[in-house]
Structures are given as structure tokens and as C-alpha cells.
PDB file of C-alpha atoms in Angstrom:
ATOM      1  CA  MET A 847       0.201   0.091  -0.172  1.00 61.00           C
ATOM      2  CA  ALA A 848       1.335   3.283  -1.092  1.00 68.00           C
ATOM      3  CA  HIS A 849       1.837   5.838   1.908  1.00 84.00           C
ATOM      4  CA  GLN A 850       0.619   9.165   1.497  1.00 92.00           C
ATOM      5  CA  LYS A 851       3.071  12.394   2.197  1.00 95.00           C
ATOM      6  CA  LEU A 852       1.657  15.315   3.901  1.00 97.00           C
ATOM      7  CA  LYS A 853       3.224  18.618   5.037  1.00 96.00           C
ATOM      8  CA  VAL A 854       1.679  20.031   8.416  1.00 97.00           C
ATOM      9  CA  CYS A 855       2.588  23.478   9.488  1.00 96.00           C
ATOM     10  CA  GLY A 856       1.718  24.670  13.173  1.00 97.00           C
ATOM     11  CA  THR A 857       2.961  25.179  16.500  1.00 96.00           C
ATOM     12  CA  LEU A 858       4.313  22.735  19.056  1.00 97.00           C
ATOM     13  CA  GLU A 859       2.234  22.202  22.182  1.00 96.00           C
ATOM     14  CA  GLY A 860       2.246  20.047  25.394  1.00 94.00           C
ATOM     15  CA  TRP A 861       5.542  18.388  26.443  1.00 92.00           C
ATOM     16  CA  VAL A 862       8.114  18.655  23.512  1.00 94.00           C
ATOM     17  CA  PRO A 863      10.736  15.927  23.663  1.00 93.00           C
ATOM     18  CA  ASN A 864      14.360  16.028  22.414  1.00 93.00           C
ATOM     19  CA  PHE A 865      14.706  15.892  18.626  1.00 93.00           C
ATOM     20  CA  PHE A 866      18.151  14.171  19.305  1.00 92.00           C
ATOM     21  CA  GLU A 867      18.284  11.703  22.043  1.00 92.00           C
ATOM     22  CA  GLU A 868      16.851   8.167  22.122  1.00 91.00           C
ATOM     23  CA  PRO A 869      13.356   8.868  23.568  1.00 93.00           C
ATOM     24  CA  THR A 870      12.680   7.430  26.847  1.00 91.00           C
ATOM     25  CA  TYR A 871       9.656   7.607  29.299  1.00 90.00           C
ATOM     26  CA  LYS A 872      10.272   6.385  32.947  1.00 90.00           C
ATOM     27  CA  ASN A 873      13.712   5.301  31.825  1.00 89.00           C
ATOM     28  CA  GLU A 874      12.507   2.860  29.232  1.00 92.00           C
ATOM     29  CA  PRO A 875      12.682   3.441  25.673  1.00 93.00           C
ATOM     30  CA  CYS A 876       9.472   4.442  24.047  1.00 95.00           C
ATOM     31  CA  ASP A 877       8.169   6.176  20.898  1.00 96.00           C
ATOM     32  CA  PHE A 878       9.055   9.603  19.704  1.00 97.00           C
ATOM     33  CA  ARG A 879       5.616  11.757  20.074  1.00 97.00           C
ATOM     34  CA  LEU A 880       5.117  15.222  19.074  1.00 97.00           C
ATOM     35  CA  LYS A 881       1.665  17.266  18.905  1.00 98.00           C
ATOM     36  CA  ILE A 882       1.423  20.324  16.274  1.00 98.00           C
ATOM     37  CA  ARG A 883      -1.438  22.619  16.739  1.00 98.00           C
ATOM     38  CA  VAL A 884      -2.752  23.800  13.024  1.00 98.00           C
ATOM     39  CA  THR A 885      -4.617  26.963  12.887  1.00 96.00           C
ATOM     40  CA  GLU A 886      -4.258  28.143   9.317  1.00 95.00           C
ATOM     41  CA  ASP A 887      -6.229  25.771   6.518  1.00 95.00           C
ATOM     42  CA  ALA A 888      -7.319  23.518   9.654  1.00 96.00           C
ATOM     43  CA  ASP A 889     -10.688  22.443   7.858  1.00 96.00           C
ATOM     44  CA  GLU A 890      -8.862  21.186   4.679  1.00 97.00           C
ATOM     45  CA  LEU A 891      -6.192  19.386   6.815  1.00 97.00           C
ATOM     46  CA  ARG A 892      -9.007  17.862   8.979  1.00 97.00           C
ATOM     47  CA  GLU A 893     -10.772  16.602   5.644  1.00 97.00           C
ATOM     48  CA  ILE A 894      -7.362  15.008   4.419  1.00 97.00           C
ATOM     49  CA  LEU A 895      -6.499  13.188   7.805  1.00 97.00           C
ATOM     50  CA  ARG A 896     -10.340  12.025   8.027  1.00 97.00           C
ATOM     51  CA  ASN A 897     -10.636  10.910   4.481  1.00 97.00           C
ATOM     52  CA  ASN A 898      -7.239   8.841   4.712  1.00 97.00           C
ATOM     53  CA  TYR A 899      -7.770   7.582   8.324  1.00 97.00           C
ATOM     54  CA  ASN A 900     -10.970   5.772   7.033  1.00 97.00           C
ATOM     55  CA  LYS A 901      -9.612   4.455   3.963  1.00 96.00           C
ATOM     56  CA  LEU A 902      -6.573   2.755   6.100  1.00 96.00           C
ATOM     57  CA  CYS A 903      -9.437   1.418   8.643  1.00 96.00           C
ATOM     58  CA  ASP A 904     -11.322   0.073   5.524  1.00 96.00           C
ATOM     59  CA  TRP A 905      -8.030  -1.393   4.033  1.00 96.00           C
ATOM     60  CA  TYR A 906      -7.001  -2.928   7.407  1.00 96.00           C
ATOM     61  CA  LYS A 907     -10.604  -4.413   7.902  1.00 96.00           C
ATOM     62  CA  LYS A 908     -10.306  -6.026   4.558  1.00 96.00           C
ATOM     63  CA  ALA A 909      -6.838  -7.115   4.988  1.00 95.00           C
ATOM     64  CA  SER A 910      -7.177  -8.601   8.721  1.00 94.00           C
ATOM     65  CA  GLY A 911     -10.622  -9.190   9.201  1.00 94.00           C
ATOM     66  CA  ASN A 912     -10.572  -7.267  12.355  1.00 93.00           C
ATOM     67  CA  ARG A 913     -12.888  -4.423  12.941  1.00 93.00           C
ATOM     68  CA  ARG A 914     -10.928  -2.764  15.872  1.00 95.00           C
ATOM     69  CA  PHE A 915      -9.232   0.628  15.350  1.00 96.00           C
ATOM     70  CA  PHE A 916      -6.911   2.793  17.133  1.00 96.00           C
ATOM     71  CA  ALA A 917      -8.361   6.479  17.817  1.00 96.00           C
ATOM     72  CA  GLU A 918      -7.738   8.999  15.028  1.00 97.00           C
ATOM     73  CA  PRO A 919      -4.023  10.461  15.503  1.00 98.00           C
ATOM     74  CA  TRP A 920      -5.523  14.002  15.820  1.00 98.00           C
ATOM     75  CA  ILE A 921      -7.804  16.149  18.133  1.00 97.00           C
ATOM     76  CA  GLU A 922     -10.405  18.642  17.072  1.00 96.00           C
ATOM     77  CA  ASN A 923     -10.196  21.537  19.155  1.00 96.00           C
ATOM     78  CA  GLU A 924     -13.045  23.881  20.279  1.00 96.00           C
ATOM     79  CA  ASP A 925     -11.384  26.779  18.461  1.00 96.00           C
ATOM     80  CA  GLY A 926     -11.602  25.363  14.884  1.00 96.00           C
ATOM     81  CA  SER A 927      -7.791  24.226  14.944  1.00 97.00           C
ATOM     82  CA  VAL A 928      -6.499  20.613  14.695  1.00 98.00           C
ATOM     83  CA  THR A 929      -3.738  19.245  16.924  1.00 98.00           C
ATOM     84  CA  VAL A 930      -1.991  16.611  14.975  1.00 98.00           C
ATOM     85  CA  ARG A 931       0.004  13.785  16.969  1.00 98.00           C
ATOM     86  CA  VAL A 932       2.984  12.502  15.153  1.00 98.00           C
ATOM     87  CA  THR A 933       4.914   9.517  16.014  1.00 97.00           C
ATOM     88  CA  ALA A 934       8.167   8.016  15.141  1.00 97.00           C
ATOM     89  CA  LYS A 935       9.116   4.281  15.934  1.00 95.00           C
ATOM     90  CA  PRO A 936      13.109   4.013  16.855  1.00 95.00           C
ATOM     91  CA  LYS A 937      12.570   0.206  16.388  1.00 93.00           C
ATOM     92  CA  TYR A 938      11.741   0.781  12.868  1.00 93.00           C
ATOM     93  CA  GLN A 939      14.726   3.098  12.409  1.00 94.00           C
ATOM     94  CA  GLU A 940      12.153   6.284  12.134  1.00 95.00           C
ATOM     95  CA  PHE A 941      14.174   8.204  14.633  1.00 95.00           C
ATOM     96  CA  PRO A 942      16.326  10.465  14.633  1.00 94.00           C
ATOM     97  CA  PHE A 943      15.280  12.332  11.552  1.00 95.00           C
ATOM     98  CA  PRO A 944      16.470  15.723   9.870  1.00 95.00           C
ATOM     99  CA  VAL A 945      15.686  18.660  11.822  1.00 96.00           C
ATOM    100  CA  VAL A 946      16.689  21.593   9.789  1.00 95.00           C
ATOM    101  CA  ASP A 947      16.305  25.589  10.156  1.00 92.00           C
ATOM    102  CA  GLY A 948      15.110  27.992   7.397  1.00 89.00           C
ATOM    103  CA  ASP A 949      18.240  28.046   5.441  1.00 90.00           C
ATOM    104  CA  LEU A 950      17.998  24.045   5.459  1.00 93.00           C
ATOM    105  CA  GLU A 951      21.102  23.877   7.715  1.00 93.00           C
ATOM    106  CA  SER A 952      20.925  20.994  10.530  1.00 93.00           C
ATOM    107  CA  VAL A 953      20.080  22.780  13.752  1.00 92.00           C
ATOM    108  CA  ASP A 954      22.576  22.431  16.662  1.00 90.00           C
ATOM    109  CA  GLU A 955      21.738  19.284  19.112  1.00 90.00           C
ATOM    110  CA  ASP A 956      21.796  21.291  21.895  1.00 87.00           C
ATOM    111  CA  LEU A 957      18.993  23.729  20.876  1.00 86.00           C
ATOM    112  CA  THR A 958      15.983  22.751  23.287  1.00 88.00           C
ATOM    113  CA  LEU A 959      12.925  23.506  21.930  1.00 91.00           C
ATOM    114  CA  ARG A 960       9.704  24.166  23.904  1.00 92.00           C
ATOM    115  CA  GLU A 961       5.942  24.629  23.247  1.00 94.00           C
ATOM    116  CA  GLY A 962       5.239  27.663  21.084  1.00 93.00           C
ATOM    117  CA  THR A 963       7.855  26.744  18.646  1.00 94.00           C
ATOM    118  CA  THR A 964       6.672  26.954  14.880  1.00 94.00           C
ATOM    119  CA  VAL A 965       7.286  23.933  12.712  1.00 96.00           C
ATOM    120  CA  LEU A 966       6.976  22.644   9.165  1.00 97.00           C
ATOM    121  CA  VAL A 967       6.576  18.853   9.772  1.00 97.00           C
ATOM    122  CA  SER A 968       7.031  16.533   6.348  1.00 97.00           C
ATOM    123  CA  THR A 969       5.022  13.283   7.364  1.00 97.00           C
ATOM    124  CA  VAL A 970       3.752  10.334   5.586  1.00 97.00           C
ATOM    125  CA  LEU A 971       0.654   8.741   6.901  1.00 97.00           C
ATOM    126  CA  MET A 972       1.128   5.099   7.776  1.00 96.00           C
ATOM    127  CA  PRO A 973      -1.304   2.147   7.768  1.00 95.00           C
ATOM    128  CA  TYR A 974      -1.189  -0.593  10.491  1.00 94.00           C
ATOM    129  CA  SER A 975       0.032  -3.989   9.458  1.00 93.00           C
ATOM    130  CA  PRO A 976      -2.784  -6.721   9.270  1.00 94.00           C
ATOM    131  CA  LYS A 977      -0.655  -8.651  11.870  1.00 94.00           C
ATOM    132  CA  SER A 978      -1.345  -5.392  14.184  1.00 94.00           C
ATOM    133  CA  PRO A 979      -4.272  -6.088  16.669  1.00 95.00           C
ATOM    134  CA  GLN A 980      -5.681  -2.843  15.719  1.00 96.00           C
ATOM    135  CA  GLY A 981      -6.139  -0.950  12.785  1.00 96.00           C
ATOM    136  CA  GLY A 982      -6.088   2.713  11.794  1.00 96.00           C
ATOM    137  CA  MET A 983      -3.533   5.582  10.966  1.00 97.00           C
ATOM    138  CA  ARG A 984      -0.151   6.547  12.136  1.00 97.00           C
ATOM    139  CA  ILE A 985       1.196  10.034  11.193  1.00 98.00           C
ATOM    140  CA  ARG A 986       5.176   9.513  11.097  1.00 97.00           C
ATOM    141  CA  PRO A 987       7.345  12.426  11.038  1.00 97.00           C
ATOM    142  CA  ARG A 988      10.113  12.379   8.050  1.00 96.00           C
ATOM    143  CA  ALA A 989      11.567  15.618   8.537  1.00 97.00           C
ATOM    144  CA  ILE A 990      11.077  18.958  10.464  1.00 97.00           C
ATOM    145  CA  GLN A 991      11.797  22.720   9.694  1.00 96.00           C
ATOM    146  CA  ILE A 992      12.160  25.233  12.533  1.00 95.00           C
ATOM    147  CA  ILE A 993      10.008  28.117  11.549  1.00 93.00           C
ATOM    148  CA  GLU A 994      10.100  30.093  14.834  1.00 91.00           C
ATOM    149  CA  ALA A 995      12.043  28.597  17.713  1.00 91.00           C
ATOM    150  CA  VAL A 996      10.788  29.117  21.443  1.00 90.00           C
ATOM    151  CA  THR A 997      12.916  28.025  24.207  1.00 82.00           C
ATOM    152  CA  TYR A 998      13.370  28.590  28.053  1.00 72.00           C
ATOM    153  CA  ASP A 999      17.050  29.735  28.293  1.00 59.00           C
ATOM    154  CA  ALA A1000      17.320  31.352  24.708  1.00 51.00           C
ATOM    155  CA  SER A1001      20.269  28.695  23.758  1.00 34.00           C
ATOM    156  CA  ASP A1002      20.839  27.820  20.465  1.00 38.00           C
ATOM    157  CA  SER A1003      20.540  25.188  19.541  1.00 37.00           C
ATOM    158  CA  GLY A1004      19.431  10.466   6.081  1.00 38.00           C
ATOM    159  CA  ASP A1005      18.383   9.544   3.102  1.00 51.00           C
ATOM    160  CA  LEU A1006      15.841  12.098   2.896  1.00 55.00           C
ATOM    161  CA  ASP A1007      16.277  14.955   0.171  1.00 63.00           C
ATOM    162  CA  LEU A1008      15.695  18.100   2.071  1.00 63.00           C
ATOM    163  CA  GLU A1009      15.698  20.121  -1.075  1.00 66.00           C
ATOM    164  CA  GLU A1010      12.461  18.168  -2.210  1.00 68.00           C
ATOM    165  CA  GLU A1011      10.887  18.164   1.205  1.00 69.00           C
ATOM    166  CA  PHE A1012      11.280  22.237   2.138  1.00 73.00           C
ATOM    167  CA  THR A1013      12.368  25.508   0.546  1.00 76.00           C
ATOM    168  CA  LYS A1014      14.208  27.995   2.507  1.00 76.00           C
ATOM    169  CA  THR A1015      11.790  30.173   4.288  1.00 76.00           C
ATOM    170  CA  LYS A1016      11.947  33.381   6.503  1.00 74.00           C
ATOM    171  CA  GLY A1017      12.253  32.263  10.312  1.00 73.00           C
ATOM    172  CA  TYR A1018      14.710  30.524  12.743  1.00 73.00           C
ATOM    173  CA  LYS A1019      18.139  30.346  11.406  1.00 75.00           C
ATOM    174  CA  LYS A1020      21.079  29.018  13.475  1.00 72.00           C
ATOM    175  CA  SER A1021      23.476  31.170  12.151  1.00 73.00           C
ATOM    176  CA  LYS A1022      21.314  34.185  13.419  1.00 69.00           C
ATOM    177  CA  PRO A1023      19.308  33.011  16.312  1.00 67.00           C
ATOM    178  CA  ASN A1024      16.127  34.951  17.158  1.00 66.00           C
ATOM    179  CA  VAL A1025      14.530  32.695  19.929  1.00 63.00           C
ATOM    180  CA  LYS A1026      11.610  33.807  22.247  1.00 67.00           C
ATOM    181  CA  LYS A1027      11.541  32.927  26.142  1.00 64.00           C
ATOM    182  CA  SER A1028       8.520  30.640  26.529  1.00 63.00           C
ATOM    183  CA  THR A1029       5.958  32.102  28.998  1.00 62.00           C
ATOM    184  CA  LYS A1030       4.661  28.709  30.223  1.00 58.00           C
ATOM    185  CA  LYS A1031       6.465  27.052  33.166  1.00 52.00           C
ATOM    186  CA  SER A1032       6.527  23.235  33.068  1.00 48.00           C
ATOM    187  CA  ASP A1033       9.028  20.828  34.160  1.00 46.00           C
ATOM    188  CA  ASN A1034       8.888  19.304  30.553  1.00 45.00           C
ATOM    189  CA  VAL A1035       6.923  15.993  31.864  1.00 45.00           C
ATOM    190  CA  PRO A1036       5.139  14.003  29.375  1.00 46.00           C
ATOM    191  CA  ASP A1037       1.392  13.935  29.265  1.00 46.00           C
ATOM    192  CA  ASP A1038      -0.032  10.684  30.914  1.00 44.00           C
ATOM    193  CA  ASP A1039      -2.431  10.165  28.281  1.00 44.00           C
ATOM    194  CA  ASP A1040       0.033   9.430  25.418  1.00 42.00           C
ATOM    195  CA  GLU A1041      -1.096   6.265  23.907  1.00 42.00           C
ATOM    196  CA  ASP A1042       0.917   3.279  23.052  1.00 42.00           C
ATOM    197  CA  PHE A1043       1.114   2.510  19.517  1.00 37.00           C
TER     198      PHE A1043
END
């Protein structure tokens, strides 16, 4: 089954994991998870996601005979925006992935991004295997471009053809950092309600 590519532009929300260190939860390896709130063209994005989710659920049902599905990998917010949940699985070599600035330069690994950072994420809409106990759709990040960086301390911080995925854009550049201090204070602890795919 062909996997559809989709670009998602929005702001990071909730707990933002490190983009370079192997993800862990309670000192155990886990999947890389990220939430992106999309406000522009949210209705169009919602329709694309819904159509693909339904197609992949139908495909899974035919391939496996099973009618159990994981929840939709997005949340529809009261203000009309959509929060997209992306997941990369290190065990499938989906992590790490390229993280670049507006000039398509790799960002420094010591850049610690926080909620409110604006990103453009190249994703692929993934089906679950017919061998999986449940079907549905997973949104996998392929690469991330930082448009506007937000940090607490204002520090700087593949085989994928980045020139095809992104174009140079105004915004965050590692050579000329212009970061904002986050207005939210948190312990950078992951949400308890993250689902295990």
C-alpha cells in the first residue's frame, strides 16, 4: 500500500521531546511523540486526515478481518484548530530524522525547543500492519523545519532529500538565532494520556 505524504505547519504544544536523544519514558525506550496545533487551513487538513484514516481503516478491515481501530491521530479543538499527533518508532529506524532551520541547515543538537515553537513537518500517513491487533493510521514525521524557535533559556540550539521536502524560508536560522522565551513554566514532563501504539 502506497503511503501518502503530508506537510503540517503549526506550533508545538504540550511536552516537547528532545529531537536528537533516543526517546525514553520512565527510563524505558519509547516512541517519539509530538503534538502540532494547526490553525491555518485546519478544515482542509481535517478533511485530508479523516479521508485517509477511513481509507486505511477499510484497508485494514479487508486485510485482517478485524474491526478494531486505534483512535484518530488528531484532535479537533473547540477553536476550530486541529492538533496533529505524530509518532516515530525508533525500533523501525524512524528516529532520529532531519531537523533543519530556515536555510535547510541542520540545527544544533543543544537547541532545546519548547511549546509555541513554529514548525513545518514533512510526514507520511502510515497504515497499521494486518498483523497488528488494531488498525487505523499513524502519522510519522520524516523531517522537521524550525520556522520560529521558542526556548526557556534562549540557547541555540538521512537518506531524505531536504531540498525536495522544504524550501528556504524566513524564520529561525541557527546562524542568526532569534528565539523567544517561553511564557509557560513546566517540568517538561510527558502527558500521562499518551497512547502506546
